[in-house]
Amino acid sequence: MTEFTLHTVETAPAAAKEQLAGIEKAWKFIPNLHRTLAESPVALQAYDMLFGLVAQTSFTPAEQQVAFMAINVLNECEYCASGHSVLAKMAGVEPEAIAALRDSAPLKDARLQALRSFAERIVSERGFAGDDAVDAFIAAGFSKAQVLELVVIVATKTISNYVNHLTHTPLDDFMAQTKWVSPRNRKLAA
């Protein structure tokens, strides 16, 4: 198995050093995903830019986290599902909703369930969600702009989820209490 370096500001390629330093300043540490992405300054920049753009969407922070979690779980990304469990709590997502997202169980809040269902449909159908899914999402109180903004969230998670699968990014320390194991790995452990 090819091992990927968890870069620091000092070990990163020159083109990634400034960006890693900025991430460290903003987050007070450098997440392992970013340390891994630093191997390719372009990949680091793409992910960091998209992640920052998600905060500018018209989704609330809690709605952003619901969409992130839905995609992380559907894509079976242990790193992101573990990390976003913490971020979802910080964004005000109810613990019961976080547990439901992690367990692929329905959400009690109909609007959040509509968001989750539409995000999952976009991913599972590779964008061919169908008019009925778009109409149901809008009928749940979301906008046409949010249909497109959800694609930005999908793109963001596609980068992080796929990178984590390919590189086996280790969990950060803050994720220890929220470690999530994918269904595929639960079967392997059984």
CSV table of N, CA and C in Angstrom, one decimal, residues 66-179:
chain,number,residue,atom,x,y,z
A,66,VAL,N,-25.8,18.8,7.6
A,66,VAL,CA,-26.7,17.7,7.3
A,66,VAL,C,-26.4,17.1,5.9
A,67,ALA,N,-26.2,18.1,5.0
A,67,ALA,CA,-25.8,17.7,3.6
A,67,ALA,C,-24.4,17.0,3.6
A,68,PHE,N,-23.5,17.6,4.3
A,68,PHE,CA,-22.1,16.9,4.4
A,68,PHE,C,-22.2,15.5,4.9
A,69,MET,N,-22.9,15.4,6.1
A,69,MET,CA,-23.1,14.1,6.7
A,69,MET,C,-23.8,13.0,5.8
A,70,ALA,N,-24.8,13.5,5.1
A,70,ALA,CA,-25.5,12.5,4.3
A,70,ALA,C,-24.6,12.0,3.2
A,71,ILE,N,-23.8,12.9,2.6
A,71,ILE,CA,-22.9,12.5,1.6
A,71,ILE,C,-21.7,11.6,2.1
A,72,ASN,N,-21.2,12.0,3.3
A,72,ASN,CA,-20.1,11.3,3.9
A,72,ASN,C,-20.5,9.8,4.2
A,73,VAL,N,-21.7,9.7,4.7
A,73,VAL,CA,-22.2,8.3,5.1
A,73,VAL,C,-22.5,7.5,3.8
A,74,LEU,N,-23.1,8.1,2.9
A,74,LEU,CA,-23.4,7.4,1.6
A,74,LEU,C,-22.1,7.0,0.9
A,75,ASN,N,-21.1,7.8,1.0
A,75,ASN,CA,-19.8,7.5,0.4
A,75,ASN,C,-18.9,6.7,1.3
A,76,GLU,N,-19.4,6.4,2.5
A,76,GLU,CA,-18.7,5.5,3.5
A,76,GLU,C,-17.4,6.1,3.8
A,77,CYS,N,-17.3,7.4,4.0
A,77,CYS,CA,-16.0,8.1,4.4
A,77,CYS,C,-15.9,8.2,5.9
A,78,GLU,N,-15.1,7.3,6.5
A,78,GLU,CA,-15.0,7.3,7.9
A,78,GLU,C,-14.4,8.6,8.5
A,79,TYR,N,-13.4,9.1,7.8
A,79,TYR,CA,-12.7,10.3,8.3
A,79,TYR,C,-13.8,11.5,8.3
A,80,CYS,N,-14.4,11.7,7.2
A,80,CYS,CA,-15.4,12.9,7.1
A,80,CYS,C,-16.6,12.6,8.0
A,81,ALA,N,-17.2,11.4,8.1
A,81,ALA,CA,-18.3,11.2,8.9
A,81,ALA,C,-17.9,11.4,10.4
A,82,SER,N,-16.8,11.0,10.8
A,82,SER,CA,-16.3,11.2,12.1
A,82,SER,C,-16.1,12.7,12.4
A,83,GLY,N,-15.4,13.4,11.5
A,83,GLY,CA,-15.2,14.8,11.7
A,83,GLY,C,-16.4,15.7,11.7
A,84,HIS,N,-17.3,15.4,10.7
A,84,HIS,CA,-18.5,16.2,10.6
A,84,HIS,C,-19.5,15.9,11.7
A,85,SER,N,-19.4,14.8,12.4
A,85,SER,CA,-20.2,14.5,13.6
A,85,SER,C,-19.9,15.6,14.6
A,86,VAL,N,-18.7,16.0,14.8
A,86,VAL,CA,-18.3,17.1,15.7
A,86,VAL,C,-18.8,18.4,15.1
A,87,LEU,N,-18.5,18.7,13.9
A,87,LEU,CA,-18.9,19.9,13.3
A,87,LEU,C,-20.4,20.1,13.2
A,88,ALA,N,-21.1,19.1,13.0
A,88,ALA,CA,-22.6,19.2,13.0
A,88,ALA,C,-23.1,19.6,14.4
A,89,LYS,N,-22.5,19.0,15.5
A,89,LYS,CA,-22.9,19.4,16.8
A,89,LYS,C,-22.6,20.8,17.1
A,90,MET,N,-21.4,21.3,16.6
A,90,MET,CA,-21.0,22.7,16.8
A,90,MET,C,-22.0,23.6,16.0
A,91,ALA,N,-22.5,23.1,14.9
A,91,ALA,CA,-23.5,23.9,14.1
A,91,ALA,C,-24.9,23.9,14.6
A,92,GLY,N,-25.1,23.2,15.7
A,92,GLY,CA,-26.5,23.1,16.3
A,92,GLY,C,-27.4,22.0,15.8
A,93,VAL,N,-26.8,21.0,15.1
A,93,VAL,CA,-27.6,19.9,14.7
A,93,VAL,C,-27.9,19.0,15.9
A,94,GLU,N,-29.1,18.7,16.1
A,94,GLU,CA,-29.5,17.9,17.3
A,94,GLU,C,-28.8,16.6,17.3
A,95,PRO,N,-28.4,16.1,18.5
A,95,PRO,CA,-27.7,14.8,18.7
A,95,PRO,C,-28.5,13.7,18.0
A,96,GLU,N,-29.8,13.7,18.1
A,96,GLU,CA,-30.7,12.6,17.6
A,96,GLU,C,-30.5,12.6,16.0
A,97,ALA,N,-30.5,13.8,15.5
A,97,ALA,CA,-30.3,13.9,14.0
A,97,ALA,C,-28.9,13.4,13.6
A,98,ILE,N,-27.9,13.8,14.3
A,98,ILE,CA,-26.6,13.3,14.0
A,98,ILE,C,-26.5,11.8,14.0
A,99,ALA,N,-27.1,11.2,15.1
A,99,ALA,CA,-27.2,9.7,15.2
A,99,ALA,C,-27.9,9.1,14.0
A,100,ALA,N,-29.0,9.7,13.6
A,100,ALA,CA,-29.8,9.2,12.5
A,100,ALA,C,-29.0,9.3,11.2
A,101,LEU,N,-28.3,10.4,11.0
A,101,LEU,CA,-27.5,10.5,9.8
A,101,LEU,C,-26.4,9.4,9.8
A,102,ARG,N,-25.8,9.2,10.9
A,102,ARG,CA,-24.7,8.2,11.0
A,102,ARG,C,-25.2,6.8,10.8
A,103,ASP,N,-26.5,6.6,11.2
A,103,ASP,CA,-27.1,5.2,11.1
A,103,ASP,C,-27.9,5.0,9.9
A,104,SER,N,-27.9,6.0,9.0
A,104,SER,CA,-28.8,6.0,7.8
A,104,SER,C,-30.3,5.8,8.1
A,105,ALA,N,-30.7,6.4,9.2
A,105,ALA,CA,-32.1,6.3,9.7
A,105,ALA,C,-32.8,7.6,9.3
A,106,PRO,N,-34.1,7.6,9.2
A,106,PRO,CA,-34.8,8.8,8.8
A,106,PRO,C,-34.6,9.9,9.9
A,107,LEU,N,-34.6,11.2,9.4
A,107,LEU,CA,-34.6,12.3,10.3
A,107,LEU,C,-36.0,12.7,10.6
A,108,LYS,N,-36.3,13.1,11.9
A,108,LYS,CA,-37.6,13.5,12.3
A,108,LYS,C,-38.0,14.8,11.6
A,109,ASP,N,-37.1,15.7,11.4
A,109,ASP,CA,-37.4,17.0,10.8
A,109,ASP,C,-37.6,16.8,9.3
A,110,ALA,N,-38.8,17.1,8.8
A,110,ALA,CA,-39.1,16.8,7.4
A,110,ALA,C,-38.3,17.6,6.4
A,111,ARG,N,-38.0,18.8,6.8
A,111,ARG,CA,-37.2,19.7,5.9
A,111,ARG,C,-35.7,19.1,5.8
A,112,LEU,N,-35.2,18.8,6.9
A,112,LEU,CA,-33.8,18.2,6.9
A,112,LEU,C,-33.8,16.9,6.2
A,113,GLN,N,-34.8,16.1,6.4
A,113,GLN,CA,-34.9,14.8,5.7
A,113,GLN,C,-35.0,15.0,4.2
A,114,ALA,N,-35.7,16.1,3.7
A,114,ALA,CA,-35.8,16.4,2.3
A,114,ALA,C,-34.4,16.8,1.8
A,115,LEU,N,-33.7,17.5,2.6
A,115,LEU,CA,-32.3,17.9,2.2
A,115,LEU,C,-31.4,16.7,2.1
A,116,ARG,N,-31.5,15.9,3.1
A,116,ARG,CA,-30.6,14.7,3.1
A,116,ARG,C,-31.0,13.8,1.9
A,117,SER,N,-32.3,13.5,1.7
A,117,SER,CA,-32.7,12.7,0.6
A,117,SER,C,-32.2,13.2,-0.8
A,118,PHE,N,-32.4,14.5,-1.0
A,118,PHE,CA,-32.0,15.1,-2.2
A,118,PHE,C,-30.5,15.0,-2.4
A,119,ALA,N,-29.7,15.2,-1.4
A,119,ALA,CA,-28.2,15.1,-1.5
A,119,ALA,C,-27.8,13.7,-1.8
A,120,GLU,N,-28.4,12.7,-1.1
A,120,GLU,CA,-28.1,11.3,-1.4
A,120,GLU,C,-28.5,10.9,-2.8
A,121,ARG,N,-29.6,11.5,-3.3
A,121,ARG,CA,-30.1,11.1,-4.7
A,121,ARG,C,-29.1,11.7,-5.7
A,122,ILE,N,-28.7,12.9,-5.5
A,122,ILE,CA,-27.7,13.6,-6.4
A,122,ILE,C,-26.5,12.7,-6.5
A,123,VAL,N,-26.0,12.3,-5.4
A,123,VAL,CA,-24.7,11.5,-5.4
A,123,VAL,C,-25.0,10.1,-6.0
A,124,SER,N,-26.0,9.4,-5.5
A,124,SER,CA,-26.2,8.0,-6.0
A,124,SER,C,-26.6,7.9,-7.4
A,125,GLU,N,-27.2,9.0,-8.0
A,125,GLU,CA,-27.6,9.0,-9.4
A,125,GLU,C,-26.7,9.8,-10.2
A,126,ARG,N,-25.5,10.2,-9.7
A,126,ARG,CA,-24.5,10.9,-10.4
A,126,ARG,C,-25.1,12.2,-11.1
A,127,GLY,N,-26.0,12.9,-10.4
A,127,GLY,CA,-26.6,14.1,-10.9
A,127,GLY,C,-27.9,13.9,-11.6
A,128,PHE,N,-28.2,12.7,-12.0
A,128,PHE,CA,-29.4,12.4,-12.7
A,128,PHE,C,-30.5,12.1,-11.7
A,129,ALA,N,-30.8,13.1,-10.8
A,129,ALA,CA,-31.7,12.9,-9.7
A,129,ALA,C,-33.2,12.8,-10.2
A,130,GLY,N,-33.5,13.5,-11.3
A,130,GLY,CA,-34.8,13.5,-11.9
A,130,GLY,C,-35.6,14.7,-11.4
A,131,ASP,N,-36.6,15.1,-12.3
A,131,ASP,CA,-37.4,16.2,-12.0
A,131,ASP,C,-38.2,16.1,-10.7
A,132,ASP,N,-38.7,14.8,-10.4
A,132,ASP,CA,-39.5,14.6,-9.2
A,132,ASP,C,-38.7,14.9,-8.0
A,133,ALA,N,-37.4,14.6,-8.0
A,133,ALA,CA,-36.6,14.9,-6.8
A,133,ALA,C,-36.3,16.4,-6.7
A,134,VAL,N,-36.1,17.1,-7.8
A,134,VAL,CA,-35.9,18.5,-7.7
A,134,VAL,C,-37.2,19.2,-7.2
A,135,ASP,N,-38.3,18.7,-7.8
A,135,ASP,CA,-39.6,19.3,-7.4
A,135,ASP,C,-39.9,19.1,-5.9
A,136,ALA,N,-39.6,17.9,-5.4
A,136,ALA,CA,-39.8,17.6,-4.0
A,136,ALA,C,-38.9,18.4,-3.1
A,137,PHE,N,-37.7,18.6,-3.5
A,137,PHE,CA,-36.7,19.5,-2.7
A,137,PHE,C,-37.3,20.9,-2.6
A,138,ILE,N,-37.7,21.4,-3.7
A,138,ILE,CA,-38.2,22.8,-3.7
A,138,ILE,C,-39.5,22.9,-3.0
A,139,ALA,N,-40.4,21.8,-3.1
A,139,ALA,CA,-41.6,21.8,-2.3
A,139,ALA,C,-41.4,21.7,-0.8
A,140,ALA,N,-40.2,21.3,-0.4
A,140,ALA,CA,-39.9,21.2,1.0
A,140,ALA,C,-39.4,22.6,1.6
A,141,GLY,N,-39.4,23.6,0.7
A,141,GLY,CA,-39.0,24.9,1.1
A,141,GLY,C,-37.7,25.4,0.7
A,142,PHE,N,-37.0,24.6,-0.2
A,142,PHE,CA,-35.7,25.0,-0.6
A,142,PHE,C,-35.8,25.8,-2.0
A,143,SER,N,-34.8,26.5,-2.4
A,143,SER,CA,-34.9,27.3,-3.6
A,143,SER,C,-34.2,26.6,-4.8
A,144,LYS,N,-34.4,27.2,-5.9
A,144,LYS,CA,-33.7,26.8,-7.1
A,144,LYS,C,-32.2,27.0,-7.0
A,145,ALA,N,-31.8,28.1,-6.3
A,145,ALA,CA,-30.4,28.3,-6.1
A,145,ALA,C,-29.8,27.2,-5.2
A,146,GLN,N,-30.6,26.8,-4.2
A,146,GLN,CA,-30.1,25.7,-3.3
A,146,GLN,C,-29.9,24.4,-4.0
A,147,VAL,N,-30.7,24.2,-5.1
A,147,VAL,CA,-30.4,23.0,-5.9
A,147,VAL,C,-29.0,23.0,-6.4
A,148,LEU,N,-28.6,24.1,-6.9
A,148,LEU,CA,-27.2,24.3,-7.5
A,148,LEU,C,-26.2,24.3,-6.4
A,149,GLU,N,-26.5,25.0,-5.3
A,149,GLU,CA,-25.5,25.1,-4.2
A,149,GLU,C,-25.3,23.7,-3.6
A,150,LEU,N,-26.3,22.8,-3.6
A,150,LEU,CA,-26.1,21.5,-3.1
A,150,LEU,C,-25.0,20.7,-4.0
A,151,VAL,N,-25.0,21.0,-5.2
A,151,VAL,CA,-24.0,20.4,-6.1
A,151,VAL,C,-22.6,20.9,-5.7
A,152,VAL,N,-22.4,22.1,-5.2
A,152,VAL,CA,-21.1,22.6,-4.7
A,152,VAL,C,-20.8,21.8,-3.4
A,153,ILE,N,-21.7,21.5,-2.6
A,153,ILE,CA,-21.5,20.6,-1.4
A,153,ILE,C,-21.1,19.2,-1.8
A,154,VAL,N,-21.7,18.7,-2.8
A,154,VAL,CA,-21.4,17.4,-3.4
A,154,VAL,C,-20.0,17.4,-3.9
A,155,ALA,N,-19.6,18.4,-4.6
A,155,ALA,CA,-18.2,18.5,-5.2
A,155,ALA,C,-17.2,18.5,-4.1
A,156,THR,N,-17.5,19.3,-3.0
A,156,THR,CA,-16.6,19.4,-1.9
A,156,THR,C,-16.4,18.1,-1.3
A,157,LYS,N,-17.4,17.4,-1.0
A,157,LYS,CA,-17.3,16.0,-0.4
A,157,LYS,C,-16.8,15.0,-1.3
A,158,THR,N,-17.0,15.1,-2.6
A,158,THR,CA,-16.4,14.2,-3.5
A,158,THR,C,-14.8,14.2,-3.4
A,159,ILE,N,-14.3,15.4,-3.3
A,159,ILE,CA,-12.9,15.6,-3.2
A,159,ILE,C,-12.4,14.9,-1.9
A,160,SER,N,-13.0,15.3,-0.8
A,160,SER,CA,-12.5,14.8,0.5
A,160,SER,C,-12.8,13.3,0.7
A,161,ASN,N,-14.0,12.9,0.4
A,161,ASN,CA,-14.3,11.5,0.6
A,161,ASN,C,-13.4,10.6,-0.3
A,162,TYR,N,-13.2,11.0,-1.5
A,162,TYR,CA,-12.3,10.1,-2.4
A,162,TYR,C,-10.9,10.2,-2.0
A,163,VAL,N,-10.4,11.3,-1.6
A,163,VAL,CA,-9.0,11.4,-1.2
A,163,VAL,C,-8.8,10.5,0.0
A,164,ASN,N,-9.7,10.6,1.0
A,164,ASN,CA,-9.6,9.8,2.2
A,164,ASN,C,-9.6,8.3,1.9
A,165,HIS,N,-10.5,7.9,0.9
A,165,HIS,CA,-10.5,6.5,0.5
A,165,HIS,C,-9.2,6.1,-0.1
A,166,LEU,N,-8.6,6.9,-1.0
A,166,LEU,CA,-7.4,6.6,-1.7
A,166,LEU,C,-6.1,6.6,-0.8
A,167,THR,N,-6.1,7.5,0.2
A,167,THR,CA,-4.9,7.7,1.0
A,167,THR,C,-5.0,7.1,2.4
A,168,HIS,N,-6.2,6.7,2.8
A,168,HIS,CA,-6.4,6.2,4.2
A,168,HIS,C,-6.0,7.2,5.2
A,169,THR,N,-6.5,8.4,5.1
A,169,THR,CA,-6.2,9.5,6.0
A,169,THR,C,-6.6,9.1,7.4
A,170,PRO,N,-5.6,9.2,8.3
A,170,PRO,CA,-5.9,8.8,9.7
A,170,PRO,C,-6.8,9.9,10.4
A,171,LEU,N,-7.7,9.4,11.3
A,171,LEU,CA,-8.5,10.4,12.0
A,171,LEU,C,-7.7,11.4,12.8
A,172,ASP,N,-8.2,12.6,13.0
A,172,ASP,CA,-7.5,13.5,13.9
A,172,ASP,C,-8.0,13.2,15.3
A,173,ASP,N,-7.2,13.7,16.3
A,173,ASP,CA,-7.5,13.4,17.7
A,173,ASP,C,-8.9,13.8,18.1
A,174,PHE,N,-9.4,15.0,17.6
A,174,PHE,CA,-10.7,15.5,18.0
A,174,PHE,C,-11.8,14.5,17.6
A,175,MET,N,-11.5,13.6,16.7
A,175,MET,CA,-12.6,12.7,16.2
A,175,MET,C,-12.7,11.4,17.0
A,176,ALA,N,-11.8,11.2,18.0
A,176,ALA,CA,-11.8,10.0,18.8
A,176,ALA,C,-13.2,9.6,19.3
A,177,GLN,N,-13.9,10.6,19.9
A,177,GLN,CA,-15.2,10.3,20.5
A,177,GLN,C,-16.3,10.1,19.5
A,178,THR,N,-16.1,10.5,18.2
A,178,THR,CA,-17.1,10.4,17.2
A,178,THR,C,-16.8,9.4,16.1
A,179,LYS,N,-15.8,8.6,16.3
A,179,LYS,CA,-15.4,7.6,15.3
A,179,LYS,C,-16.6,6.9,14.7
